[in-house]
Coordinates of C-alpha atoms in Angstrom, one line a residue:
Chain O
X8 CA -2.1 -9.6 11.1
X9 CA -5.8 -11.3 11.3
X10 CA -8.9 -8.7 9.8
X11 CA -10.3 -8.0 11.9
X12 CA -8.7 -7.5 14.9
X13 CA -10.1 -7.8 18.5
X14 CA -11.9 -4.9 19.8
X15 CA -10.0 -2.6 21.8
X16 CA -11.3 -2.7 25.9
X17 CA -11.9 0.6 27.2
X18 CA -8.9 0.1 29.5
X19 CA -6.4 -0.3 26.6
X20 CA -7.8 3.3 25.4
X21 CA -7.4 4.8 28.1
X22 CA -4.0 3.4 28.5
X23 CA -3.2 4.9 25.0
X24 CA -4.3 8.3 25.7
X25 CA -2.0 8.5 28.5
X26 CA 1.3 7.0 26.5
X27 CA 0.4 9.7 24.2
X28 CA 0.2 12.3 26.8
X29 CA 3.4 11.0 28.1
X30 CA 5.4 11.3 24.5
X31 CA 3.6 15.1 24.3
X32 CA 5.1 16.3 27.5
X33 CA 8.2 14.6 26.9
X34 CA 8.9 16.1 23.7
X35 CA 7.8 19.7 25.0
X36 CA 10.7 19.0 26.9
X37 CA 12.9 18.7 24.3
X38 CA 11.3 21.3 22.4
X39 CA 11.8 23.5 25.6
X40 CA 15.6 22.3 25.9
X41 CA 16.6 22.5 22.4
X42 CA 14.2 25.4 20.9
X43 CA 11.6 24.3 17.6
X44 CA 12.0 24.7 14.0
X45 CA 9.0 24.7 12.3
X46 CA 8.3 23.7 8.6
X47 CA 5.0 23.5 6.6
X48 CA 4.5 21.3 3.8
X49 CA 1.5 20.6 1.2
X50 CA 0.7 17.0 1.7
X51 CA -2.2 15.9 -0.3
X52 CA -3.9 18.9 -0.5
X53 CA -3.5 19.2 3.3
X54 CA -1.0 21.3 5.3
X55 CA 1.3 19.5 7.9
X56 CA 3.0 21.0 9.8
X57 CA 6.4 19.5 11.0
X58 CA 8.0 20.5 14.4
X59 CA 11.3 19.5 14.9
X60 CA 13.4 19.8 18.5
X61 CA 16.7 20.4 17.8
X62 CA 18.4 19.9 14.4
X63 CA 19.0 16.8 13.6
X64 CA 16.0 14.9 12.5
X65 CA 15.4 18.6 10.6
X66 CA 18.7 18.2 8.6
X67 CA 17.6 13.8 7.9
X68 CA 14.0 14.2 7.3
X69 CA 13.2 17.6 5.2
X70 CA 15.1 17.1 2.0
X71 CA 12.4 14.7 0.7
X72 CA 9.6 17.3 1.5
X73 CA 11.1 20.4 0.2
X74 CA 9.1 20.6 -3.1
X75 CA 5.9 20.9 -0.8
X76 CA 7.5 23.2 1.0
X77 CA 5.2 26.3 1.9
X78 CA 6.4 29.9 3.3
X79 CA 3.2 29.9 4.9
X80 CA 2.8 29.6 8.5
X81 CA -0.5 30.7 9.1
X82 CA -3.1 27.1 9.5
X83 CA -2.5 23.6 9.7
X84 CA -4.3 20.4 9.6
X85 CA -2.4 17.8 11.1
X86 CA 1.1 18.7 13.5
X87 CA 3.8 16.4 13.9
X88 CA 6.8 17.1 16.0
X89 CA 10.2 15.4 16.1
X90 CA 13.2 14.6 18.5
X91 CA 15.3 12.2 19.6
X92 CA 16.6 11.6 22.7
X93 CA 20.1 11.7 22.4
X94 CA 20.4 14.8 20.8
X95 CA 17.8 16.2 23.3
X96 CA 18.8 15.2 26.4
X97 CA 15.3 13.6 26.7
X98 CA 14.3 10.2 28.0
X99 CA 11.1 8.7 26.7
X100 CA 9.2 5.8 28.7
X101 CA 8.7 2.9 27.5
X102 CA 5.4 2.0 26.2
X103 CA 2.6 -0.1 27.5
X104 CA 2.7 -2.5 25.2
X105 CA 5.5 -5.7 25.1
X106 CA 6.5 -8.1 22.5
X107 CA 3.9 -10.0 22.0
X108 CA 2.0 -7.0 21.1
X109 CA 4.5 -6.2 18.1
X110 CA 2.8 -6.9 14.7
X111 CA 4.2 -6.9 11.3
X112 CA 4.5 -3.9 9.2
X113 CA 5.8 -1.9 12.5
X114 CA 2.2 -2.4 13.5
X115 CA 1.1 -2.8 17.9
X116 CA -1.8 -4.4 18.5
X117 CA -4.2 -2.3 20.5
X118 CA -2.7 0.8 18.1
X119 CA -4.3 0.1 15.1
X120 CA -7.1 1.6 13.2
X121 CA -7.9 3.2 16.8
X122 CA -8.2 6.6 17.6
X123 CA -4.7 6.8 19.3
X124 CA -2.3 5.1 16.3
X125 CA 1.4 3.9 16.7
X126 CA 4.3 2.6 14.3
X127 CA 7.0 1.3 16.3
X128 CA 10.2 -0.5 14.3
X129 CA 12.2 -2.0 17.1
X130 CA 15.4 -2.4 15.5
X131 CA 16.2 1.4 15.7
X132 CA 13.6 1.9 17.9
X133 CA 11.9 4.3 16.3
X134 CA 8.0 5.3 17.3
X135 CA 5.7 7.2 15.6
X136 CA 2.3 8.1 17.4
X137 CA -0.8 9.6 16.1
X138 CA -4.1 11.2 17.9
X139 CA -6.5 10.8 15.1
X140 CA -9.0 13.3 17.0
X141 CA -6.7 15.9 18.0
X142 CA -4.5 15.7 14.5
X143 CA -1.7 15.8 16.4
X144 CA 1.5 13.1 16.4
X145 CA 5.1 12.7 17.1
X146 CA 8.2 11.2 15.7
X147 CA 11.2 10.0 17.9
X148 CA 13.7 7.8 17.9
X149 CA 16.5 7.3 20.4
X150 CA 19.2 8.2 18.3
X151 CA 19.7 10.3 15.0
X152 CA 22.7 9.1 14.0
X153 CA 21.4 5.6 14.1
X154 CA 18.5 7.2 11.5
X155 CA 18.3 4.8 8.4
X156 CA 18.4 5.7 5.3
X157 CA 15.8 4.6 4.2
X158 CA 13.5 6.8 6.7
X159 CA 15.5 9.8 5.1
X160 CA 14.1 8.9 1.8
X161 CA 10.6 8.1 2.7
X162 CA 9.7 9.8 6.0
X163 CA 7.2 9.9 8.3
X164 CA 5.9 6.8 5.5
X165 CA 3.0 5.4 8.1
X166 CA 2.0 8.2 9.8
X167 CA 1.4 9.9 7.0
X168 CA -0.5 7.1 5.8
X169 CA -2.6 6.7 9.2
X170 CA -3.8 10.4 8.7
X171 CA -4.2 10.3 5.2
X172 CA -6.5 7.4 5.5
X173 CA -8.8 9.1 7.1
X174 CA -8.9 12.4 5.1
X175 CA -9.6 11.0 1.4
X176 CA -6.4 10.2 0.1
X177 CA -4.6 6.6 -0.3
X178 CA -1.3 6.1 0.1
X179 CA 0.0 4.1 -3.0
X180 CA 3.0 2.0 -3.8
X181 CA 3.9 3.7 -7.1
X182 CA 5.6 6.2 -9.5
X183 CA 4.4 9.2 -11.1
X184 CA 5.1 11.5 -14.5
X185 CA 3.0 14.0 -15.9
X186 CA 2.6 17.4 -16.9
X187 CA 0.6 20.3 -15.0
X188 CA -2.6 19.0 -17.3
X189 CA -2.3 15.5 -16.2
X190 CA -0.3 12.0 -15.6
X191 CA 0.0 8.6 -15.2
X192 CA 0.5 6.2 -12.5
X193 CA 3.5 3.8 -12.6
X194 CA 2.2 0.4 -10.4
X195 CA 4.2 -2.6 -9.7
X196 CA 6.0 -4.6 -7.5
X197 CA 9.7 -4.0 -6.4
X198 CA 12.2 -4.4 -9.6
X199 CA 8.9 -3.8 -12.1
X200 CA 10.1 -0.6 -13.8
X201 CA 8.7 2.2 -11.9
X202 CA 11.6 4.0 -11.2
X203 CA 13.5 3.3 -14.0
X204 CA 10.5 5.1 -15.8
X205 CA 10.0 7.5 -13.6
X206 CA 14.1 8.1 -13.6
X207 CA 14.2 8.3 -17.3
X208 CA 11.4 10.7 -18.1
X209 CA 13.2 13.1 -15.6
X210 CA 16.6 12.8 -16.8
X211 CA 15.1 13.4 -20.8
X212 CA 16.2 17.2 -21.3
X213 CA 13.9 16.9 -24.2
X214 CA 10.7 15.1 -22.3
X215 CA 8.0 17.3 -21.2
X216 CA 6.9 15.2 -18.7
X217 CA 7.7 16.1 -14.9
X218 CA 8.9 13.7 -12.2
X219 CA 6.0 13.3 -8.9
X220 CA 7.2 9.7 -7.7
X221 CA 8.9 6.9 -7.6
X222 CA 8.1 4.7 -5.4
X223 CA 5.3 6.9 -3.2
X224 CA 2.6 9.1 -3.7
X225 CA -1.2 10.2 -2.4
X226 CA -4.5 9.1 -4.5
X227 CA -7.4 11.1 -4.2
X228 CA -10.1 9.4 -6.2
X229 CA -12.9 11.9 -5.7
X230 CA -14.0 13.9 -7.9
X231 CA -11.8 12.9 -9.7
X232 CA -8.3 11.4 -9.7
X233 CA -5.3 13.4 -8.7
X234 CA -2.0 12.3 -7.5
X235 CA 0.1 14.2 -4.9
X236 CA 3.5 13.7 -4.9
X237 CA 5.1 12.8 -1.4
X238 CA 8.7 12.8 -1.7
X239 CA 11.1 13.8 -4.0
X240 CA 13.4 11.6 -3.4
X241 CA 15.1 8.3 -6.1
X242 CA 16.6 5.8 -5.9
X243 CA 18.5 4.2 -9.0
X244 CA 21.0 0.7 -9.3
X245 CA 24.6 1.1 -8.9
X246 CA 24.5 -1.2 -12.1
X247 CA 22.1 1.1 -13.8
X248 CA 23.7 4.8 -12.9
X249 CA 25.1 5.1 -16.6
X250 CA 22.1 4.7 -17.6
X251 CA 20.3 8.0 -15.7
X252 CA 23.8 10.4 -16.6
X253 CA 22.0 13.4 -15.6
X254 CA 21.1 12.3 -12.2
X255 CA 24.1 9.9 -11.5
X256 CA 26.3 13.1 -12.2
X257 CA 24.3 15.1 -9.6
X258 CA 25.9 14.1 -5.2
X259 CA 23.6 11.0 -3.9
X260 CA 22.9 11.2 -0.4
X261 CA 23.9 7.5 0.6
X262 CA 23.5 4.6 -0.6
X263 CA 20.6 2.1 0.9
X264 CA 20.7 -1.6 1.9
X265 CA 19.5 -2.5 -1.2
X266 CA 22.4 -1.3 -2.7
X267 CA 20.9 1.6 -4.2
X268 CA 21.9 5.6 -4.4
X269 CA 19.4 7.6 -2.6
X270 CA 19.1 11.1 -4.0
X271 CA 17.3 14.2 -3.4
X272 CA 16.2 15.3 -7.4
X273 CA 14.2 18.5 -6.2
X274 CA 18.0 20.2 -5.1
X275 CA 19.6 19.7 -8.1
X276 CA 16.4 19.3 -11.1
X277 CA 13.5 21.7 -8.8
X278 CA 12.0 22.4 -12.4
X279 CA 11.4 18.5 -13.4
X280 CA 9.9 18.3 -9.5
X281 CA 5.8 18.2 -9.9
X282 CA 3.7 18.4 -7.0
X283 CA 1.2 16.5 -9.0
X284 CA -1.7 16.6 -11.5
X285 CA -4.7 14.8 -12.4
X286 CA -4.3 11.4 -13.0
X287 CA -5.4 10.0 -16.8
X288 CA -4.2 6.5 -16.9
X289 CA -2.7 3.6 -15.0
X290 CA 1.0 2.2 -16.5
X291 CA 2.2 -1.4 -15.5
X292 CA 6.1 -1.2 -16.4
X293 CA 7.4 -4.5 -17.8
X294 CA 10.4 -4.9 -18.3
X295 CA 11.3 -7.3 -22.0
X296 CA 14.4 -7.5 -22.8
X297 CA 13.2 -6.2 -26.7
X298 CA 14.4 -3.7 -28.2
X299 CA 11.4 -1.1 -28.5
X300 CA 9.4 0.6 -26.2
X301 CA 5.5 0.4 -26.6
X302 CA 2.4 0.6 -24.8
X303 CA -0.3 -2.5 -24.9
X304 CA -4.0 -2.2 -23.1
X305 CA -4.0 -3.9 -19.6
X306 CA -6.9 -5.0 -18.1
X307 CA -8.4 -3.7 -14.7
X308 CA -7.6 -7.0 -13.3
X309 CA -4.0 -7.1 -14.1
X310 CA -3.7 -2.9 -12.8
X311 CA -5.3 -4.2 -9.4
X312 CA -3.4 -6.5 -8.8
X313 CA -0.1 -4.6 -9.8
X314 CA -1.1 -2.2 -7.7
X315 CA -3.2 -3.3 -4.6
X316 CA -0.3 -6.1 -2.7
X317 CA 2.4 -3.9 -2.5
X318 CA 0.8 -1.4 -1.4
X319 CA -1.8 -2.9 1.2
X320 CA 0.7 -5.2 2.5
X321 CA 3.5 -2.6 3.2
X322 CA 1.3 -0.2 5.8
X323 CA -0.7 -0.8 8.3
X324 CA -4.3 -0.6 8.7
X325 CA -7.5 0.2 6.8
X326 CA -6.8 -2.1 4.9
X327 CA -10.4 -3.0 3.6
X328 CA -11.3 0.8 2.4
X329 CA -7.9 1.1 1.2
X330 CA -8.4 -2.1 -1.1
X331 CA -12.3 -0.4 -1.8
X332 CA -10.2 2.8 -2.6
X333 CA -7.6 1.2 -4.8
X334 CA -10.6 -0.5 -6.9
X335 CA -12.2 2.4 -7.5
X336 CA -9.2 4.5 -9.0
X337 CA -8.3 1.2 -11.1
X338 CA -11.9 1.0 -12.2
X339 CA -12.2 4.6 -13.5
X340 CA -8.7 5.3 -15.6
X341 CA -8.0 3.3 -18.8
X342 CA -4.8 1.1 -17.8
X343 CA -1.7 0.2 -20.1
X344 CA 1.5 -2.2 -20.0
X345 CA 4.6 -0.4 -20.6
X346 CA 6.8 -3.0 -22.3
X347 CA 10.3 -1.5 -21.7
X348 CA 13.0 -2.1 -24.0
X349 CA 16.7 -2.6 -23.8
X350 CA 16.5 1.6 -25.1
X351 CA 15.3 3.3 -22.5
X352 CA 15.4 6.5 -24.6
X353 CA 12.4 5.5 -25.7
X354 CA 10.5 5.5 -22.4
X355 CA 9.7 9.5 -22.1
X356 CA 8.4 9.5 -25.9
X357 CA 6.2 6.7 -25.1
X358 CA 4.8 7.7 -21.7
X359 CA 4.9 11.5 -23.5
X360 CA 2.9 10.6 -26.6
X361 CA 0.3 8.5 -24.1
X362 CA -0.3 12.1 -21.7
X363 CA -0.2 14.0 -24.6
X364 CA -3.2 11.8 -26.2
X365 CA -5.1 12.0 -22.6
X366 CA -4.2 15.2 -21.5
X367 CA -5.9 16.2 -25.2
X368 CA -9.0 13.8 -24.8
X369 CA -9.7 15.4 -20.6
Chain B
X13 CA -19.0 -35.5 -4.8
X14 CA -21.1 -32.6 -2.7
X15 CA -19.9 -32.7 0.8
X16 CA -22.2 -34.6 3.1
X17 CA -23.8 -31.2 4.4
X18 CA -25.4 -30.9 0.7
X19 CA -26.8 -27.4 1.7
X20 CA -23.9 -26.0 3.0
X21 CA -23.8 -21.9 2.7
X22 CA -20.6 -19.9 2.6
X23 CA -19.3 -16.4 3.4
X24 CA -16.4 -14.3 2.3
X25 CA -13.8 -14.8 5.3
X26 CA -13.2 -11.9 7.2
X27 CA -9.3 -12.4 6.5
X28 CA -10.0 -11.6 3.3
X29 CA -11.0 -8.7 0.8
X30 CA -12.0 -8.7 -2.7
X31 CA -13.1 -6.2 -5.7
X32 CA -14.9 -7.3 -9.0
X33 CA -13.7 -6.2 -12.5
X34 CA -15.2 -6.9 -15.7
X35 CA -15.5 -10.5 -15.6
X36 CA -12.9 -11.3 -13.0
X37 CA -11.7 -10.4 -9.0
X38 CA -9.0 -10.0 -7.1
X39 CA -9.4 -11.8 -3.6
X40 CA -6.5 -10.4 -1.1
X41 CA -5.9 -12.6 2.1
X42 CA -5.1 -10.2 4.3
X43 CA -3.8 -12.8 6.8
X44 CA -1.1 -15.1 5.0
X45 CA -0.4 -12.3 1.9
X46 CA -1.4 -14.3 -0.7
X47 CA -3.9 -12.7 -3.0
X48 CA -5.5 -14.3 -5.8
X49 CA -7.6 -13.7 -9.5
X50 CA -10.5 -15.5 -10.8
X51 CA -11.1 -15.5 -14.0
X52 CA -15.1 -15.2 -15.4
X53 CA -16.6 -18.5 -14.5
X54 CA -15.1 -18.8 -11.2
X55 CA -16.4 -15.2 -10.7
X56 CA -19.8 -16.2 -11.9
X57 CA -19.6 -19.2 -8.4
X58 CA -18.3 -16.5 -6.1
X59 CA -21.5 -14.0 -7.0
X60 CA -23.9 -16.8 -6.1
X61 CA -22.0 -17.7 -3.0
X62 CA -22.1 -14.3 -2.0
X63 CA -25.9 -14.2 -2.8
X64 CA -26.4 -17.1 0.2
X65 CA -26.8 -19.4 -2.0
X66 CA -26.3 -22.7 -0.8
X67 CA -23.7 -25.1 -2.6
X68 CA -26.2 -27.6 -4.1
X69 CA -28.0 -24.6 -5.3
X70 CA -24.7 -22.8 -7.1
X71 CA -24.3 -26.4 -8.8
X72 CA -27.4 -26.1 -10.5
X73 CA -27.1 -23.4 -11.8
X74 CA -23.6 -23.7 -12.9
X75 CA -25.4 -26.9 -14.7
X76 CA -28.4 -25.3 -15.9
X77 CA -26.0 -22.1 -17.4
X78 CA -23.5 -24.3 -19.4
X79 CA -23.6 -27.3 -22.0
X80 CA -21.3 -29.8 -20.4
X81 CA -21.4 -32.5 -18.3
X82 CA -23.6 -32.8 -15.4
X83 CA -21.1 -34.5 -13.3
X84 CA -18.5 -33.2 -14.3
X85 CA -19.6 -29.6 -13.6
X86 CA -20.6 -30.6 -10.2
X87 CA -17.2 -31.5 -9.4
X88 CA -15.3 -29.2 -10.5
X89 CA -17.4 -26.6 -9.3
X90 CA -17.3 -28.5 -5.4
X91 CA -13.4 -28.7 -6.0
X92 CA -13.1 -25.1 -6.6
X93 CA -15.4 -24.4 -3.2
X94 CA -13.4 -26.7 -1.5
X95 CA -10.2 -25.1 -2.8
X96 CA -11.9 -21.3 -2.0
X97 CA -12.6 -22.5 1.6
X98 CA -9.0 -24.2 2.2
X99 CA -7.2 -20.6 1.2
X100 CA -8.9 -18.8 3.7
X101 CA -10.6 -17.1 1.3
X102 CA -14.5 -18.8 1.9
X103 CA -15.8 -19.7 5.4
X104 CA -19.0 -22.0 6.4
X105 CA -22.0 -20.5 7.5
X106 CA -23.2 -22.3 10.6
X107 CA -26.9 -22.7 11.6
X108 CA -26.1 -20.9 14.7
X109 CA -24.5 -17.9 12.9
X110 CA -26.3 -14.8 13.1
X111 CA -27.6 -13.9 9.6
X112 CA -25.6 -12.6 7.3
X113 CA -26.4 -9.8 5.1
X114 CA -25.7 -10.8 1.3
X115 CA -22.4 -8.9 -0.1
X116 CA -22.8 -6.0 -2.5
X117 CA -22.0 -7.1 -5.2
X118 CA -20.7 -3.6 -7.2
X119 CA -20.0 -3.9 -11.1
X120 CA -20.7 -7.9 -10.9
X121 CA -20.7 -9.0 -14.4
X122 CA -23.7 -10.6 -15.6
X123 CA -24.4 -13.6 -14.0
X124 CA -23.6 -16.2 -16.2
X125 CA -25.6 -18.3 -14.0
X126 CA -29.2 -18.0 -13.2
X127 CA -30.1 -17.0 -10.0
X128 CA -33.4 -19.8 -9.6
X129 CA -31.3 -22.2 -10.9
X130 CA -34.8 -24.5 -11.7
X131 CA -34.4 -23.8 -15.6
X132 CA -32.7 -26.6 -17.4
X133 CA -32.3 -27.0 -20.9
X134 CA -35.4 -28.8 -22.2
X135 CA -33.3 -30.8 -25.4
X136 CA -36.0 -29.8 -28.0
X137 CA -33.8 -26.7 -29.0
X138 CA -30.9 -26.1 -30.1
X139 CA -28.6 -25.8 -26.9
X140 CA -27.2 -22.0 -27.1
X141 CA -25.8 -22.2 -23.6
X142 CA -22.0 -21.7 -23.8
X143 CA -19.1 -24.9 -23.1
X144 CA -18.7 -24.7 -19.6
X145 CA -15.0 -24.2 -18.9
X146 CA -13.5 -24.9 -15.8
X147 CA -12.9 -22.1 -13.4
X148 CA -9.4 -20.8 -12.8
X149 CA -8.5 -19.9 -9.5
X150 CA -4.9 -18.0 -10.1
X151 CA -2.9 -17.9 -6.7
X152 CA 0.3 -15.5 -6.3
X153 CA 2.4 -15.6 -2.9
X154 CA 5.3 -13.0 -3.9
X155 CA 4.3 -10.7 -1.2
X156 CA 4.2 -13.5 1.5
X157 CA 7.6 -12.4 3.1
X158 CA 6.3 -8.8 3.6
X159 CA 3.8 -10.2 6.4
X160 CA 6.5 -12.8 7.9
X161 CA 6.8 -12.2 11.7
X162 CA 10.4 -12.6 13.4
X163 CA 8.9 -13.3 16.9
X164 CA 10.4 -10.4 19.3
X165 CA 11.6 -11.7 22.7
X166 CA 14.0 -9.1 23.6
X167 CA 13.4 -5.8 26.1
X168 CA 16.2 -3.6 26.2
X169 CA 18.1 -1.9 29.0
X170 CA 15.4 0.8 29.0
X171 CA 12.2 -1.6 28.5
X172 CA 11.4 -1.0 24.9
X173 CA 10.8 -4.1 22.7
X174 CA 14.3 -4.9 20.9
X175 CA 15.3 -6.7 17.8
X176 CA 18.3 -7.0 16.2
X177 CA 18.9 -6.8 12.3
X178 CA 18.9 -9.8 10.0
X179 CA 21.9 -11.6 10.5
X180 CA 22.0 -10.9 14.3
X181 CA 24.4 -8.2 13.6
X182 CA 24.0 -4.8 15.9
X183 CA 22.3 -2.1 13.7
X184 CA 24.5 -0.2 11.6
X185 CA 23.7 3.4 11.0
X186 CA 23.9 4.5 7.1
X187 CA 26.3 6.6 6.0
X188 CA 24.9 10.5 7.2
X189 CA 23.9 12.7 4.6
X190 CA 26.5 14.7 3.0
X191 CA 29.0 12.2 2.9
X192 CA 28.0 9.7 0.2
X193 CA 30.6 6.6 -0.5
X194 CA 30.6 5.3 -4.0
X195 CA 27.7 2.5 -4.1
X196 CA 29.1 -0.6 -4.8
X197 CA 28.1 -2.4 -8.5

């Protein structure tokens, strides 16, 4: 998808606004067939808040927020509601665009970066709309029961991300472990380490450190860093389940295409679950093959660019601020390579002893 | 050997974004997901390309900063240019462009070139300028597939854009929550 894209004609936003005015008053119809269930969340430091027609998206898509939960009601910053159409009864309208207008990265051309935002995946068919003005969006697909896993474990990924954006906060390909006075960020590409980190500080009965991510979370870099967690939701091997006991004991949820179990750690470990903490350092796991555990300074370079391709090139849009954004936060923690050994014991001391040294030093 | 156009100027494409660090940067191409690091000298070319400076002009200075080779640090540093401009990463300023403001360049390591580039070393002193090294220009493509575009042709029965799983199979719902089946090893 070039940078940057053609400017939008004043037809084509005018032809958004209406699509979105069309999937409003469709899904008040579902809402009005099926009755709402409302649930609040803390997501970055903001409130969302999620309406759902009818329960199955409810059941799918709220197990991997339910450590931001909030009992709450009262404000809101950004509303999303939620249907599908088989459940509902509802039809939805095809959208204005064909395609040709189908991008990568479940990006529509016309949709992003604009005031009126879309993700549309087209194998499901699942669309995800957002009025940047009005804070308002919607979820829908035409089927729950042909929901992916995946989207279970990671929901609402790039409309959250869309919003976000534009509210301070960067959403990051990552992990996270820390303790209510601080953590680190885990960065690197798919089959780096992050989880396995991540994974192993949580299941450590003796480790202080508290599990905010694995694969997703929120940056805000000012005033200073912080990370939000998003979901709490891991993922660990098949191959390596004896290796996280604690967790592999507790029921997965399903398993995903990559041949991984997908579980929800804040119903069965809610006191390892953070919602985050400041952030004191940047950690690039690497796996070795050795048999200890240490730490070794990494460069700013290397953390960028652990850290900045994954996680610009799996969302859409804003990509340049988002790359500005990512710079900043690697320019203003000291960063570290983890090299894991074959013991992964050793994992929580090590990542322990280095939030200990900078939660002491803050 | 400078291209014919000896004065040629250069801009940061708009396919791509970059950030500075210490005494390298990290160049993402937005466009064909390749992203790419330069290490300290290469760095010190991409500032004064940024600066508007035109390619004869970064050569001399190049030359004037480092004990090597006149020649020799001309072509290299033409090859790297050339090699900048082929990954999308550089792209030509045309007479006919509108002007350009010069990039920011935010925590920019100290030039190790200088900017008038009309201050050679004179030979009657010792020569403290540094070895020039050639610059490194590091190129990774692992998150290439992430942008690959299957080409969607389909509409389905009720006009949405359709396309079918890899492998052409019809989508397969995963196994609902609640109901977990042992994951295979």
């Amino acid at each position: 998808m070039p940078l940057p894209l053609e400017p939008v004609s004043e037809e084509r936003r005018e032809e958004a606004s209406a699509f979105f005015a069309t999937v409003h008053s469709v899904f008040e119809a579902a809402a009005h067939r099926c009755g709402v269930t409302t649930r609040i969340y803390s997501i970055g430091g903001y409130r969302v808040r999620l309406r759902f027609a009818g329960p199955p998206l409810l059941h799918a898509l709220t197990p991997a927020f339910e450590h931001l939960r909030l009992e709450d009601e009262a404000e809101f910053d950004l509303t999303i509601g939620l249907w599908d159409s088989a459940s509902t009864g509802t039809r939805l309208p095809p959208p204005p665009w064909g395609p040709e207008d189908i991008l990568t990265r479940t990006a529509v051309r016309n949709y992003v970066d604009t005031r009126i935002r879309v993700a549309y995946e087209p194998v499901q068919t699942i669309l995800s709309v957002l009025d940047t003005d009005s804070n308002e969006g919607f979820f829908w697909i035409r089927d729950a029961a042909q929901l992916p896993l995946y989207q279970c474990g990671s929901p609402l990924l790039v409309p959250l991300h869309q919003w976000m954006s534009l509210h301070g906060r960067i959403l990051v390909h990552g992990g996270a472990v820390g303790t209510a006075e601080g953590g680190v960020l885990l960065v690197g590409k798919g089959g780096s380490g992050k989880s396995t980190a991540a994974l192993c500080c949580l299941g450590d009965p003796h480790s202080p450190l508290l599990y905010a991510a694995d694969d997703y979370g929120l940056v805000r870099c000012d005033p200073q860093p912080h990370f939000y967690s998003l979901y709490n939701s891991g993922k660990v091997n098949a191959a390596d389940a004896h290796k996280h006991p604690l967790i592999s004991s507790a029921q997965y949820a399903g398993v995903l295409d990559s041949q991984k179990a997908l579980y929800f750690l804040h119903a069965h470990f809610p006191e390892k679950i953070s919602t985050g903490f400041p952030l004191r350092a940047i950690v690039l796991p690497r796996v070795t093959g050795q048999g200890t555990t240490r730490l070794s300074p990494a460069s700013q370079a290397q953390a960028m660019l652990a850290l900045a391709p994954s996680t610009l090139f799996q969302l859409p849009g804003s990509e340049t601020s988002k790359f500005q954004g990512l710079g900043e936060l690697v320019r203003s923690l000291p960063c570290y390579v983890l090299e894991s050994g074959t013991d992964w014991q050793q994992i929580p001391q090590v990542l322990g002893g280095l939030v200990a040294e900078l939660n002491g030093n803050a | 050997m400078i291209p014919t156009e000896a004065h040629p100027k250069y801009r940061t494409s708009p396919d791509a974004v970059f950030e500075t660090f210490d005494d390298e940067i990290i160049i993402i191409n937005m466009v064909t997901g390749s992203y790419y690091s330069l290490d300290a000298t290469a760095l010190g070319i991409w500032n004064l390309l940024q600066g508007q400076q035109s390619l004869s002009h970064v050569v001399r200075a190049t030359q004037n900063a480092y004990q090597d080779d006149a020649e020799t640090i001309e072509s290299t540093v033409t090859k790297l240019v050339e090699e900048l401009e082929g990954e999308g990463l550089l792209v030509r300023i045309n007479a006919t462009d509108a002007p350009v403001a010069a990039a920011p360049t935010a925590s920019a390591p100290a030039a190790s070139t200088s900017d008038d580039g009309n201050a050679p070393h004179n030979g009657t002193t010792p020569d403290s300028r540094p070895p020039f090294q050639a610059p490194k220009l590091t190129k990774f493509t692992d998150m290439q597939e992430l942008l690959l575009l299957d080409p969607i042709h389909e509409v389905d029965e009720m006009g949405w854009p359709h396309a079918r799983p890899e492998g052409g199979a019809a989508p397969q719902a995963s196994a609902p929550l609640g109901t977990p089946s042992a994951p295979s090893a």
